[in-house]
Coordinates of C-alpha atoms in Angstrom, one line a residue:
M1487 CA -5.7 -8.4 59.7
K1488 CA -6.7 -5.9 57.1
S1489 CA -5.2 -2.4 57.4
L1490 CA -7.0 0.8 56.5
E1491 CA -5.0 0.9 53.2
E1492 CA -6.1 -2.6 52.3
L1493 CA -9.7 -1.7 53.0
K1494 CA -9.3 1.3 50.7
I1495 CA -8.1 -1.0 47.9
I1496 CA -11.1 -3.3 48.3
R1497 CA -13.4 -0.3 48.3
E1498 CA -12.0 1.0 45.1
K1499 CA -12.3 -2.4 43.5
T1500 CA -16.0 -2.9 44.4
Q1501 CA -17.5 0.6 44.8
G1502 CA -18.2 1.1 41.1
E1503 CA -20.3 -2.0 40.8
V1504 CA -22.2 -1.3 43.9
A1505 CA -22.9 2.3 43.0
F1506 CA -24.1 1.2 39.6
R1507 CA -26.6 -1.1 41.1
S1508 CA -27.7 1.6 43.6
H1509 CA -28.1 4.6 41.3
G1510 CA -27.1 3.6 37.8
E1511 CA -24.7 6.5 37.9
T1512 CA -21.5 4.9 36.5
S1513 CA -20.7 4.1 32.9
L1514 CA -20.3 0.5 31.7
K1515 CA -16.5 0.8 31.8
E1516 CA -16.5 1.6 35.5
Y1517 CA -18.4 -1.4 36.9
G1518 CA -16.2 -4.3 36.1
A1519 CA -16.2 -7.2 33.6
Y1520 CA -20.0 -7.7 33.6
R1521 CA -22.3 -6.2 31.1
A1522 CA -25.4 -6.6 33.3
H1523 CA -26.2 -7.1 36.9
V1524 CA -29.3 -9.1 38.0
L1525 CA -30.4 -8.4 41.6
V1526 CA -32.8 -10.9 43.1
C1527 CA -34.3 -10.3 46.5
G1528 CA -33.2 -12.9 49.1
G1529 CA -35.2 -11.5 52.1
T1530 CA -37.7 -13.6 54.0
G1531 CA -40.7 -12.5 52.0
C1532 CA -39.3 -13.2 48.6
T1533 CA -37.5 -16.4 49.8
S1534 CA -40.9 -17.7 51.0
S1535 CA -42.2 -17.1 47.5
G1536 CA -39.4 -19.0 45.9
S1537 CA -36.6 -16.5 45.1
R1538 CA -33.8 -19.0 45.9
R1539 CA -35.3 -21.4 43.3
I1540 CA -35.4 -18.5 40.9
I1541 CA -31.7 -17.7 41.4
K1542 CA -30.8 -21.3 40.8
A1543 CA -32.9 -21.5 37.6
L1544 CA -31.4 -18.2 36.5
K1545 CA -27.9 -19.4 36.9
E1546 CA -28.7 -22.6 35.1
E1547 CA -30.3 -20.7 32.2
L1548 CA -27.3 -18.4 31.9
Q1549 CA -25.0 -21.4 31.6
K1550 CA -27.1 -22.9 28.9
N1551 CA -26.8 -19.7 26.9
H1552 CA -23.1 -19.2 27.7
L1553 CA -23.8 -15.9 29.6
E1554 CA -22.4 -16.8 33.0
D1555 CA -19.3 -14.7 32.5
E1556 CA -21.2 -11.7 31.3
I1557 CA -24.1 -11.5 33.7
N1558 CA -23.5 -10.9 37.5
V1559 CA -26.3 -12.5 39.6
I1560 CA -26.5 -11.0 43.1
M1561 CA -28.8 -12.1 45.9
T1562 CA -29.7 -9.0 47.9
G1563 CA -31.8 -8.1 50.8
C1564 CA -35.3 -6.6 50.8
F1565 CA -36.2 -4.0 48.2
G1566 CA -39.2 -2.8 50.2
L1567 CA -42.1 -3.6 48.0
C1568 CA -42.8 -6.9 49.7
A1569 CA -46.2 -7.6 48.2
L1570 CA -44.6 -7.8 44.7
G1571 CA -42.1 -10.6 45.4
P1572 CA -40.2 -12.4 44.2
I1573 CA -38.5 -9.3 42.8
M1574 CA -35.7 -9.1 40.2
I1575 CA -34.0 -5.9 39.0
V1576 CA -31.8 -5.9 35.9
Y1577 CA -29.2 -3.1 35.4
P1578 CA -28.2 -1.1 33.3
E1579 CA -31.8 -0.8 32.2
G1580 CA -33.2 -0.8 35.7
A1581 CA -36.0 -3.1 34.7
F1582 CA -38.0 -4.0 37.8
Y1583 CA -39.6 -7.4 37.4
S1584 CA -42.2 -8.3 40.0
M1585 CA -43.9 -11.6 41.0
V1586 CA -41.3 -13.5 39.0
K1587 CA -41.9 -17.3 38.6
E1588 CA -39.4 -20.0 37.7
E1589 CA -41.1 -20.5 34.3
D1590 CA -40.4 -16.8 33.5
I1591 CA -36.7 -17.2 33.7
P1592 CA -36.0 -18.6 30.2
E1593 CA -37.9 -15.7 28.7
I1594 CA -36.0 -13.1 30.8
V1595 CA -32.7 -14.7 29.8
S1596 CA -33.5 -15.1 26.1
E1597 CA -35.3 -11.9 25.5
H1598 CA -33.7 -9.4 27.9
L1599 CA -30.3 -10.7 28.8
L1600 CA -29.4 -12.2 25.4
N1601 CA -31.3 -10.0 22.9
G1602 CA -31.7 -6.8 24.9
R1603 CA -35.5 -6.7 24.8
V1604 CA -37.2 -6.0 28.2
V1605 CA -40.0 -8.4 29.1
T1606 CA -42.7 -5.7 29.6
R1607 CA -45.4 -8.1 30.9
L1608 CA -43.3 -8.7 34.1
L1609 CA -42.4 -5.1 34.8
Y1610 CA -43.8 -3.4 37.9
D1611 CA -46.5 -1.1 36.5
E1612 CA -45.3 2.1 38.0
T1613 CA -41.9 1.8 36.4
V1614 CA -43.5 1.9 32.9
K1615 CA -44.2 5.3 31.3
A1616 CA -44.9 5.2 27.5
D1617 CA -41.9 3.4 26.0
K1618 CA -39.6 4.4 28.9
I1619 CA -38.6 2.6 32.0
L1620 CA -38.6 4.9 35.0
P1621 CA -35.9 4.6 37.7
L1622 CA -37.3 3.0 40.8
Q1623 CA -36.6 6.2 42.7
E1624 CA -39.2 8.0 40.6
T1625 CA -42.1 5.7 41.5
S1626 CA -44.6 6.9 44.1
F1627 CA -43.5 4.2 46.5
Y1628 CA -39.9 5.4 46.6
K1629 CA -39.7 9.1 45.6
K1630 CA -40.6 10.4 49.1
Q1631 CA -38.3 8.0 50.9
E1632 CA -34.8 8.8 52.2
R1633 CA -33.0 5.5 52.7
I1634 CA -30.3 5.6 55.4
A1635 CA -30.9 2.6 57.6
L1636 CA -32.0 0.7 54.5
R1637 CA -29.4 2.2 52.1
N1638 CA -27.8 -1.1 51.3
C1639 CA -30.9 -3.4 51.4
G1640 CA -31.6 -4.5 47.9
V1641 CA -28.3 -3.2 46.6
I1642 CA -25.5 -5.4 48.0
N1643 CA -25.0 -9.1 48.6
P1644 CA -25.3 -9.3 52.4
E1645 CA -23.1 -12.4 52.5
N1646 CA -20.1 -10.7 50.8
I1647 CA -18.1 -8.4 53.1
E1648 CA -16.3 -6.8 50.2
E1649 CA -19.6 -5.5 48.8
Y1650 CA -20.3 -3.8 52.1
I1651 CA -16.8 -2.3 52.1
G1652 CA -17.6 -1.0 48.6
T1653 CA -20.3 1.2 50.1
R1654 CA -17.7 2.8 52.5
G1655 CA -18.3 0.0 55.0
Y1656 CA -16.0 -0.1 58.0
E1657 CA -14.7 3.3 57.0
A1658 CA -16.5 4.9 59.9
L1659 CA -14.9 2.5 62.3
G1660 CA -11.5 3.2 60.9
K1661 CA -12.2 6.9 61.3
V1662 CA -13.2 6.8 65.0
L1663 CA -10.3 4.5 65.9
T1664 CA -7.6 6.6 64.2
Q1665 CA -9.0 10.2 64.3
M1666 CA -11.5 10.6 67.1
S1667 CA -11.4 10.4 70.9
Q1668 CA -14.2 8.6 72.8
D1669 CA -15.7 11.9 73.9
E1670 CA -15.7 13.2 70.3
V1671 CA -17.6 10.2 69.1
I1672 CA -20.2 10.6 71.8
Q1673 CA -20.5 14.3 71.0
V1674 CA -21.3 13.5 67.4
M1675 CA -24.1 11.3 68.5
L1676 CA -25.4 14.0 70.8
D1677 CA -25.2 16.7 68.1
S1678 CA -26.9 14.4 65.6
G1679 CA -30.1 14.2 67.7
L1680 CA -30.4 10.5 67.0
R1681 CA -33.0 8.9 69.3
G1682 CA -33.5 5.2 69.9
R1683 CA -35.6 3.7 67.2
G1684 CA -36.8 0.8 69.4
G1685 CA -39.8 2.6 70.8
A1686 CA -39.0 5.0 73.7
G1687 CA -36.9 7.4 71.6
F1688 CA -34.3 8.0 74.3
P1689 CA -31.3 10.1 72.9
T1690 CA -28.6 7.7 71.8
G1691 CA -25.7 10.0 72.7
R1692 CA -26.9 10.5 76.2
K1693 CA -27.2 6.7 76.7
W1694 CA -23.6 6.3 75.5
M1695 CA -22.4 9.2 77.7
F1696 CA -23.9 7.7 80.8
A1697 CA -22.3 4.3 80.1
K1698 CA -18.8 5.9 79.5
A1699 CA -19.0 7.9 82.7
N1700 CA -19.4 4.7 84.8
E1701 CA -16.0 3.2 85.5
A1702 CA -15.9 -0.7 85.5
D1703 CA -13.6 -3.5 84.7
Q1704 CA -16.0 -4.7 82.0
K1705 CA -18.7 -3.0 79.9
Y1706 CA -21.0 -4.4 77.2
V1707 CA -22.7 -3.3 74.0
C1708 CA -26.0 -5.0 73.1
C1709 CA -28.2 -5.1 70.1
N1710 CA -31.9 -5.7 70.5
A1711 CA -33.0 -7.7 67.4
D1712 CA -35.9 -9.3 69.3
E1713 CA -38.6 -7.8 67.1
G1714 CA -41.9 -8.9 68.4
D1715 CA -44.6 -6.5 67.4
P1716 CA -47.3 -8.0 65.1
G1717 CA -46.7 -6.9 61.6
A1718 CA -43.2 -5.5 62.2
F1719 CA -40.2 -6.6 60.2
M1720 CA -37.9 -3.6 60.0
D1721 CA -35.0 -5.0 62.0
R1722 CA -35.3 -8.4 60.3
S1723 CA -34.9 -6.8 56.9
I1724 CA -31.9 -4.8 57.9
L1725 CA -30.1 -7.8 59.3
E1726 CA -31.0 -9.9 56.2
G1727 CA -29.9 -7.2 53.8
D1728 CA -27.0 -5.4 55.6
P1729 CA -25.7 -7.3 58.6
H1730 CA -22.3 -5.7 58.6
V1731 CA -23.7 -2.2 59.4
V1732 CA -24.8 -3.5 62.8
L1733 CA -21.4 -5.0 63.6
E1734 CA -19.6 -1.8 62.6
A1735 CA -21.9 0.4 64.6
M1736 CA -21.6 -1.8 67.7
A1737 CA -17.8 -1.7 67.5
I1738 CA -18.0 2.1 67.2
A1739 CA -20.1 2.2 70.4
G1740 CA -17.7 -0.2 72.1
Y1741 CA -14.9 2.2 71.5
A1742 CA -16.9 5.2 72.6
I1743 CA -17.9 3.7 76.0
G1744 CA -14.8 1.5 76.6
A1745 CA -16.4 -1.9 76.0
N1746 CA -14.7 -4.9 74.3
Q1747 CA -17.7 -7.3 74.1
G1748 CA -21.0 -7.1 72.2
Y1749 CA -24.1 -9.3 72.1
I1750 CA -26.8 -9.4 69.4
Y1751 CA -30.0 -10.9 70.9
V1752 CA -32.0 -12.1 67.8
R1753 CA -35.2 -14.0 67.5
A1754 CA -34.6 -17.7 66.6
E1755 CA -37.7 -17.3 64.3
Y1756 CA -35.5 -15.2 62.0
P1757 CA -33.3 -18.0 60.4
I1758 CA -32.1 -16.0 57.4
A1759 CA -31.1 -13.1 59.7
V1760 CA -29.3 -15.5 62.0
E1761 CA -27.5 -17.2 59.2
R1762 CA -26.3 -13.9 57.6
L1763 CA -25.2 -12.5 61.0
N1764 CA -23.1 -15.6 61.6
I1765 CA -21.6 -15.3 58.1
A1766 CA -20.9 -11.5 58.7
I1767 CA -19.3 -12.1 62.1
T1768 CA -17.0 -14.8 60.7
Q1769 CA -16.0 -12.6 57.8
A1770 CA -15.4 -9.6 60.0
R1771 CA -13.2 -11.7 62.2
E1772 CA -11.2 -13.0 59.2
Y1773 CA -10.6 -9.4 58.0
G1774 CA -9.6 -8.3 61.5
L1775 CA -12.6 -6.0 61.8
L1776 CA -13.7 -7.8 64.9
G1777 CA -11.4 -9.3 67.5
K1778 CA -8.0 -8.1 68.8
D1779 CA -6.1 -5.0 67.9
I1780 CA -8.5 -3.7 65.2
F1781 CA -6.6 -1.6 62.6
G1782 CA -3.5 -1.9 64.8
T1783 CA -4.9 0.6 67.2
G1784 CA -4.9 -1.7 70.3
F1785 CA -8.7 -1.7 70.4
D1786 CA -10.3 -5.1 71.0
F1787 CA -14.0 -5.8 70.3
D1788 CA -15.9 -9.0 69.5
I1789 CA -19.6 -9.9 69.1
E1790 CA -21.6 -13.0 69.9
L1791 CA -25.1 -14.0 69.0
R1792 CA -27.8 -15.0 71.5
L1793 CA -31.0 -16.5 70.2
G1794 CA -34.3 -15.6 71.7
A1795 CA -37.2 -18.1 72.0
G1796 CA -39.9 -15.6 70.9
A1797 CA -40.9 -14.0 74.2
F1798 CA -42.3 -10.5 73.4
V1799 CA -41.2 -9.4 76.9
C1800 CA -37.6 -9.9 76.0
G1801 CA -37.8 -6.8 73.8
E1802 CA -37.7 -4.9 77.1
E1803 CA -34.1 -4.1 77.8
T1804 CA -33.7 -5.6 81.3
A1805 CA -35.6 -8.8 80.4
L1806 CA -33.4 -9.1 77.3
M1807 CA -30.2 -8.9 79.4
T1808 CA -31.6 -11.3 81.9
S1809 CA -32.2 -13.8 79.1
I1810 CA -28.7 -13.3 77.7
E1811 CA -27.4 -14.2 81.2
G1812 CA -29.1 -17.5 80.9
N1813 CA -32.1 -16.8 83.1
R1814 CA -35.8 -16.6 82.4
G1815 CA -36.5 -13.4 80.5
E1816 CA -38.2 -11.2 83.1
P1817 CA -37.8 -7.5 83.6
R1818 CA -35.9 -6.0 86.5
P1819 CA -36.9 -2.8 88.5
R1820 CA -35.2 0.4 87.3
P1821 CA -33.2 2.2 88.6
P1822 CA -30.5 1.2 88.4
F1823 CA -30.5 1.6 84.6
P1824 CA -28.4 -0.6 82.3
A1825 CA -25.9 2.2 81.7
V1826 CA -25.0 1.8 85.4
K1827 CA -25.8 -1.8 86.1
G1828 CA -26.9 -3.9 83.1
L1829 CA -25.7 -7.1 81.6
F1830 CA -23.9 -9.3 84.2
E1831 CA -24.3 -6.2 86.5
K1832 CA -21.9 -4.2 84.4
P1833 CA -22.5 -0.9 82.6
T1834 CA -24.3 -1.7 79.3
I1835 CA -25.8 0.1 76.4
L1836 CA -28.6 -1.4 74.3
N1837 CA -29.9 -0.1 71.0
N1838 CA -32.1 -1.8 68.4
V1839 CA -31.1 -2.7 64.9
E1840 CA -32.4 0.4 63.2
T1841 CA -30.6 2.7 65.6
W1842 CA -27.3 0.9 64.9
A1843 CA -27.9 1.1 61.2
N1844 CA -27.8 4.9 61.3
I1845 CA -24.6 5.3 63.2
P1846 CA -21.8 4.7 60.5
Q1847 CA -23.5 7.2 58.2
I1848 CA -23.6 9.8 61.0
I1849 CA -19.9 9.3 61.6
L1850 CA -19.0 9.6 57.9
N1851 CA -21.4 12.4 57.0
G1852 CA -21.4 14.4 60.2
A1853 CA -24.0 15.3 62.9
D1854 CA -25.2 18.3 60.9
W1855 CA -26.1 16.2 57.9
F1856 CA -28.3 13.9 60.0
A1857 CA -29.8 16.7 62.1
A1858 CA -30.8 18.5 58.9
M1859 CA -33.4 15.8 58.3
G1860 CA -36.6 15.4 60.3
T1861 CA -38.2 17.8 62.9
E1862 CA -36.8 19.9 65.7
K1863 CA -36.9 17.1 68.3
S1864 CA -37.0 14.1 66.0
K1865 CA -34.0 14.0 63.7
G1866 CA -33.3 11.8 60.7
T1867 CA -35.6 9.1 59.2
K1868 CA -37.8 6.3 60.4
V1869 CA -38.4 2.9 58.9
F1870 CA -42.0 1.6 59.0
A1871 CA -43.4 -1.8 58.1
L1872 CA -46.5 -0.7 56.2
G1873 CA -49.3 -3.3 56.3
G1874 CA -53.0 -3.9 56.6
K1875 CA -55.6 -2.4 54.2
I1876 CA -53.1 -0.7 51.9
H1877 CA -52.0 -1.2 48.2
N1878 CA -48.3 -1.1 48.7
T1879 CA -47.4 -3.2 51.7
G1880 CA -43.7 -3.3 52.6
L1881 CA -40.8 -1.4 54.1
V1882 CA -40.6 2.4 53.9
E1883 CA -38.0 4.8 55.3
I1884 CA -39.2 8.4 55.4
P1885 CA -37.9 11.6 57.0
M1886 CA -39.4 12.4 60.4
G1887 CA -42.2 14.9 60.0
T1888 CA -43.7 13.1 57.0
T1889 CA -47.5 13.1 57.4
L1890 CA -49.6 9.9 57.7
R1891 CA -51.5 11.0 54.7
E1892 CA -48.3 11.0 52.6
I1893 CA -47.5 7.5 53.8
V1894 CA -51.0 6.1 53.2
E1895 CA -52.1 7.9 50.0
E1896 CA -48.8 8.4 48.2
I1897 CA -46.2 5.9 49.3
G1898 CA -48.8 3.3 50.2
G1899 CA -50.9 3.8 47.1
G1900 CA -54.1 4.3 49.1
I1901 CA -56.8 1.9 50.4
P1902 CA -57.9 -1.0 48.1
N1903 CA -61.4 -1.4 46.7
G1904 CA -62.3 2.2 47.1
K1905 CA -62.7 1.9 50.8
K1906 CA -62.2 4.9 53.2
F1907 CA -59.3 5.2 55.6
K1908 CA -60.4 4.7 59.2
A1909 CA -57.3 4.5 61.4
A1910 CA -53.7 3.5 61.5
Q1911 CA -52.1 1.6 64.4
T1912 CA -48.5 2.5 65.3
G1913 CA -46.4 1.1 68.0
G1914 CA -48.0 -2.4 67.9
P1915 CA -49.5 -3.7 71.2
S1916 CA -47.9 -0.7 73.0
G1917 CA -49.2 1.9 70.6
G1918 CA -52.4 3.5 69.7
C1919 CA -54.7 4.2 66.8
I1920 CA -54.5 7.4 64.7
P1921 CA -57.9 8.4 63.3
A1922 CA -58.6 10.1 59.9
E1923 CA -58.8 13.5 61.6
H1924 CA -55.1 13.3 62.3
L1925 CA -54.0 12.2 58.8
D1926 CA -52.0 15.5 58.3
V1927 CA -50.2 15.4 61.6
P1928 CA -46.4 15.2 61.0
I1929 CA -45.1 11.9 62.3
D1930 CA -42.5 12.2 65.0
Y1931 CA -42.0 11.0 68.6
D1932 CA -43.8 13.9 70.3
N1933 CA -46.6 14.4 67.9
L1934 CA -47.6 10.7 68.1
I1935 CA -47.6 10.8 71.9
A1936 CA -49.7 14.0 71.8
I1937 CA -52.5 12.3 69.8
G1938 CA -52.5 9.1 71.9
S1939 CA -50.2 6.8 70.0
M1940 CA -46.4 6.3 69.9
M1941 CA -43.6 5.6 67.4
G1942 CA -42.7 2.1 68.8
S1943 CA -40.3 0.1 66.7
G1944 CA -42.1 1.0 63.5
G1945 CA -45.1 -1.2 62.7
L1946 CA -47.8 0.8 60.9
I1947 CA -51.0 -1.1 60.2
V1948 CA -53.7 0.6 58.1
M1949 CA -57.4 0.0 58.7
D1950 CA -60.3 0.8 56.5
E1951 CA -64.0 1.4 57.2
D1952 CA -64.7 -2.3 57.6
S1953 CA -62.4 -2.5 60.7
C1954 CA -64.0 -2.7 64.1
M1955 CA -62.0 -0.7 66.6
V1956 CA -63.2 -2.6 69.6
D1957 CA -62.0 -5.8 67.9
I1958 CA -58.7 -4.2 67.1
A1959 CA -58.1 -3.3 70.7
K1960 CA -59.1 -6.8 71.7
F1961 CA -56.7 -8.3 69.2
F1962 CA -53.7 -6.4 70.7
L1963 CA -54.8 -7.1 74.3
Q1964 CA -55.0 -10.8 73.5
F1965 CA -51.4 -10.6 72.3
T1966 CA -50.3 -8.8 75.5
V1967 CA -52.1 -11.3 77.7
D1968 CA -50.3 -14.2 76.0
E1969 CA -46.9 -12.5 76.2
S1970 CA -47.0 -11.2 79.8
C1971 CA -44.2 -12.8 81.8
G1972 CA -46.5 -12.8 84.9
K1973 CA -43.9 -11.3 87.2
C1974 CA -46.1 -8.4 88.4
T1975 CA -49.7 -8.6 89.4
P1976 CA -51.0 -5.6 87.6
C1977 CA -50.0 -7.0 84.2
R1978 CA -50.5 -10.7 84.9
V1979 CA -54.1 -10.2 86.3
G1980 CA -55.1 -6.8 85.0
T1981 CA -54.7 -7.6 81.3
K1982 CA -56.8 -10.7 81.7
R1983 CA -59.6 -8.7 83.5
M1984 CA -59.5 -6.1 80.7
L1985 CA -59.7 -8.9 78.1
E1986 CA -62.7 -10.4 79.8
I1987 CA -64.5 -7.0 79.6
L1988 CA -63.7 -6.7 75.9
D1989 CA -65.0 -10.2 75.3
K1990 CA -68.3 -9.2 77.0
I1991 CA -68.5 -6.0 74.9
T1992 CA -67.9 -7.8 71.6
A1993 CA -70.4 -10.5 72.6
G1994 CA -73.1 -7.8 73.3
K1995 CA -73.2 -8.8 77.0
A1996 CA -71.5 -5.8 78.6
T1997 CA -73.0 -2.8 80.5
M1998 CA -71.8 0.9 80.6
E1999 CA -70.5 0.0 84.1
D2000 CA -68.2 -2.5 82.5
L2001 CA -66.8 0.4 80.3
D2002 CA -66.1 2.4 83.4
K2003 CA -64.3 -0.6 84.9
L2004 CA -62.3 -0.9 81.8
E2005 CA -61.1 2.7 81.9
E2006 CA -60.2 2.4 85.5
L2007 CA -58.1 -0.8 84.9
C2008 CA -56.3 1.0 82.0
E2009 CA -55.1 3.7 84.4
H2010 CA -54.1 1.2 87.1
L2011 CA -51.9 -0.8 84.7
K2012 CA -50.2 2.3 83.4
E2013 CA -49.3 3.5 86.9
N2014 CA -48.4 0.2 88.6
S2015 CA -46.9 -2.3 86.1
L2016 CA -43.2 -3.2 86.5
C2017 CA -42.1 -2.8 82.9
A2018 CA -43.2 -1.1 79.6
L2019 CA -45.1 -4.2 78.4
G2020 CA -47.7 -3.8 81.2
Q2021 CA -47.5 0.0 81.3
T2022 CA -48.3 0.4 77.6
A2023 CA -50.7 -2.6 77.3
P2024 CA -53.8 -0.3 77.8
N2025 CA -52.7 2.1 75.0
P2026 CA -54.8 0.4 72.2
I2027 CA -57.9 0.6 74.4
I2028 CA -57.2 4.1 75.6
S2029 CA -56.8 5.5 72.0
T2030 CA -59.8 3.6 70.6
L2031 CA -61.9 4.9 73.5
R2032 CA -60.6 8.4 72.8
Y2033 CA -61.5 8.4 69.1
F2034 CA -64.1 5.7 68.6
K2035 CA -66.1 5.5 71.9
D2036 CA -69.3 5.5 69.9
E2037 CA -68.4 2.0 68.6
Y2038 CA -68.0 0.8 72.2
I2039 CA -71.4 2.3 73.0
A2040 CA -73.0 0.7 70.0
H2041 CA -71.7 -2.7 71.0
I2042 CA -73.0 -2.2 74.6
V2043 CA -76.3 -0.3 74.2
D2044 CA -77.5 -1.2 70.6
K2045 CA -75.9 -4.7 70.7
K2046 CA -74.5 -4.0 67.2
C2047 CA -71.1 -3.9 65.7
P2048 CA -71.1 -0.9 63.3
A2049 CA -68.3 -2.5 61.1
G2050 CA -70.0 -5.9 61.0
V2051 CA -67.0 -7.7 62.4
C2052 CA -68.0 -9.1 65.8
K2053 CA -69.7 -12.4 65.0
D2054 CA -71.9 -12.6 68.1
L2055 CA -73.6 -9.3 67.1
L2056 CA -74.1 -10.2 63.4
Q2057 CA -77.0 -11.5 61.5
Y2058 CA -76.9 -12.7 57.9
K2059 CA -80.1 -12.0 56.0
I2060 CA -81.5 -12.5 52.5
D2061 CA -83.0 -9.6 50.5
A2062 CA -86.3 -11.1 49.1
D2063 CA -86.2 -8.7 46.1
K2064 CA -82.8 -9.8 45.0
C2065 CA -82.9 -13.6 45.8
K2066 CA -83.4 -15.6 42.6
G2067 CA -83.8 -19.0 44.3
C2068 CA -80.7 -20.4 42.7
T2069 CA -79.9 -22.5 45.8
L2070 CA -76.1 -21.8 45.5
C2071 CA -76.1 -20.3 49.1
A2072 CA -77.9 -23.3 50.5
R2073 CA -75.4 -25.7 48.8
T2074 CA -72.5 -23.6 50.1
C2075 CA -73.7 -23.3 53.8
P2076 CA -71.6 -25.7 56.0
N2077 CA -74.4 -26.0 58.6
D2078 CA -77.6 -26.4 56.5
A2079 CA -78.8 -23.0 57.9
I2080 CA -80.4 -21.9 54.6
I2081 CA -83.8 -23.2 53.5
G2082 CA -85.8 -22.7 50.3
N2083 CA -86.8 -24.4 47.1
V2084 CA -85.5 -23.7 43.6
R2085 CA -86.8 -20.4 42.2
E2086 CA -88.2 -19.4 45.6
V2087 CA -86.9 -16.8 48.0
H2088 CA -84.5 -18.5 50.6
M2089 CA -84.3 -17.8 54.3
I2090 CA -81.5 -18.1 56.9
N2091 CA -82.2 -19.9 60.2
P2092 CA -80.3 -17.6 62.7
E2093 CA -80.1 -20.4 65.3
K2094 CA -78.2 -22.7 62.9
C2095 CA -76.1 -20.0 61.2
V2096 CA -72.5 -20.1 62.2
K2097 CA -71.8 -16.7 60.6
C2098 CA -69.0 -17.9 58.4
G2099 CA -70.0 -15.6 55.5
A2100 CA -69.6 -18.3 52.9
C2101 CA -73.1 -17.7 51.6
M2102 CA -72.6 -14.0 51.1
E2103 CA -69.3 -14.6 49.3
K2104 CA -70.9 -17.0 46.9
C2105 CA -74.1 -15.2 46.1
R2106 CA -74.0 -13.9 42.6
F2107 CA -76.9 -11.5 43.0
G2108 CA -75.9 -9.6 46.1
A2109 CA -78.9 -10.9 47.9
I2110 CA -77.2 -11.7 51.1
Y2111 CA -76.2 -9.0 53.5
K2112 CA -75.2 -8.7 57.2
E2113 CA -76.3 -6.3 59.8

């Protein structure tokens, strides 16, 4: 078992290297025997693009050049700019190489690592200014971010506990076990204003306070890592890049409420996260940071993993606990709430990964430090998975109160191809769409609810002028129909009836009476569904009806999709003035729907056209259009 003094020695040994990678603040003499550090992203996105092969090739090339003792190669978690992977950063220069390929490795080693010449053709454009390489923190993607939950992602090797310790890891746990009472820990959480980052935004300190107040022979601490929203990958990235922060935070919570057992419920579809969690738990046990008598204080706490099979409903807290118990993941009526009667009918607290990732820093830096960030009722930062029609897709962590315009236009780099911003979906299937008129609303829990959306776990999908809002609502409702557990009738039957109406609307077969029925069903589900999945399922419809009702009416009355997305309402046509009779469109059409001779104007047979768009894509003269 490691003592606090032994942890301090490990921290002093490794903190210089880690700080150098994080900020480039230390001198060469202070970060060990290596003259350079090469960080390669090992998150899911970069791994799928071949980053592990790149690490292997890099190490082999270093050996060929006898540099293996001079260059430290570190596999890290996600850097955030996911669209640019595989990513490699070389310090001390801070050279940010993007979209690296195996064939680039010999040049990077020979030019940069051997001869000190940065390979400029591989640099991320925004880090290059004249002859100077800008620090990553000065690029538009990073400069407005404040990384707390993501502080170690892209900095440390997540499979090395000593690197986590070098970032003051497990110091917060040592502090609460040796210097603070249970009530003092809970008071810090209350004073910080931290709210649950999983969706509902319930104050974390209050949840802990309720659980501590309930006497029981056994209590539990749970982590919700069952991230199921389409387009969301915040929790996955934290687990892949900084798994020990979750273990440390759960142990702190265990001490605060009087629990000795924790469970992490993680999706089996996250194999890298599962692997690194298993490594982290094993290491923490070996160092005596999980298990019996932690730091010699008499406090016992251990953690086990439970793998989810991908059911979206298991993101709901009571369904998650039911699944951990070995039963089918279905929600239970509340009250009683989990803090009173949760896992195995014992008092239980459940927080999601991002919430846990904030807690050690709050303990170390104080409640006032955290509460100074954000807005009056929404403190701290929020991690978003930024996707959709946006230049810079990836992970961002911004202070609460940052506007959507700042996220889209500055951090996200704007909409590609000169298109206009139309809306952003937050909260996934449970959330709503934010239109352009609310681009300057500060993002926090209360403001999003006021404009018809919600924070959710942090998915943020950007849509441009070519997006059909009826089709967007239909997409999310299809997801909800598939993921409903079927336990309660309003959700099981109501979502299907709503989807049927949306199908009629997008097919041009609906009436205005159908629209009235749709709105009525939305209210019924909100009021009568058993759990949050059914209660929030109508939100994408309600918000799109609120801001884009004209699109619904156009589908119903005019039998047209203004965005040109809904196939049943589309027609592809050929502009006779632009058609040159080249026959390329006819040769491309998979259904022989285009007729015409060489050098003659062609025509499209609407009865045979399958509306695949291949002809319009191939036409070199812009003669084919849709309406």
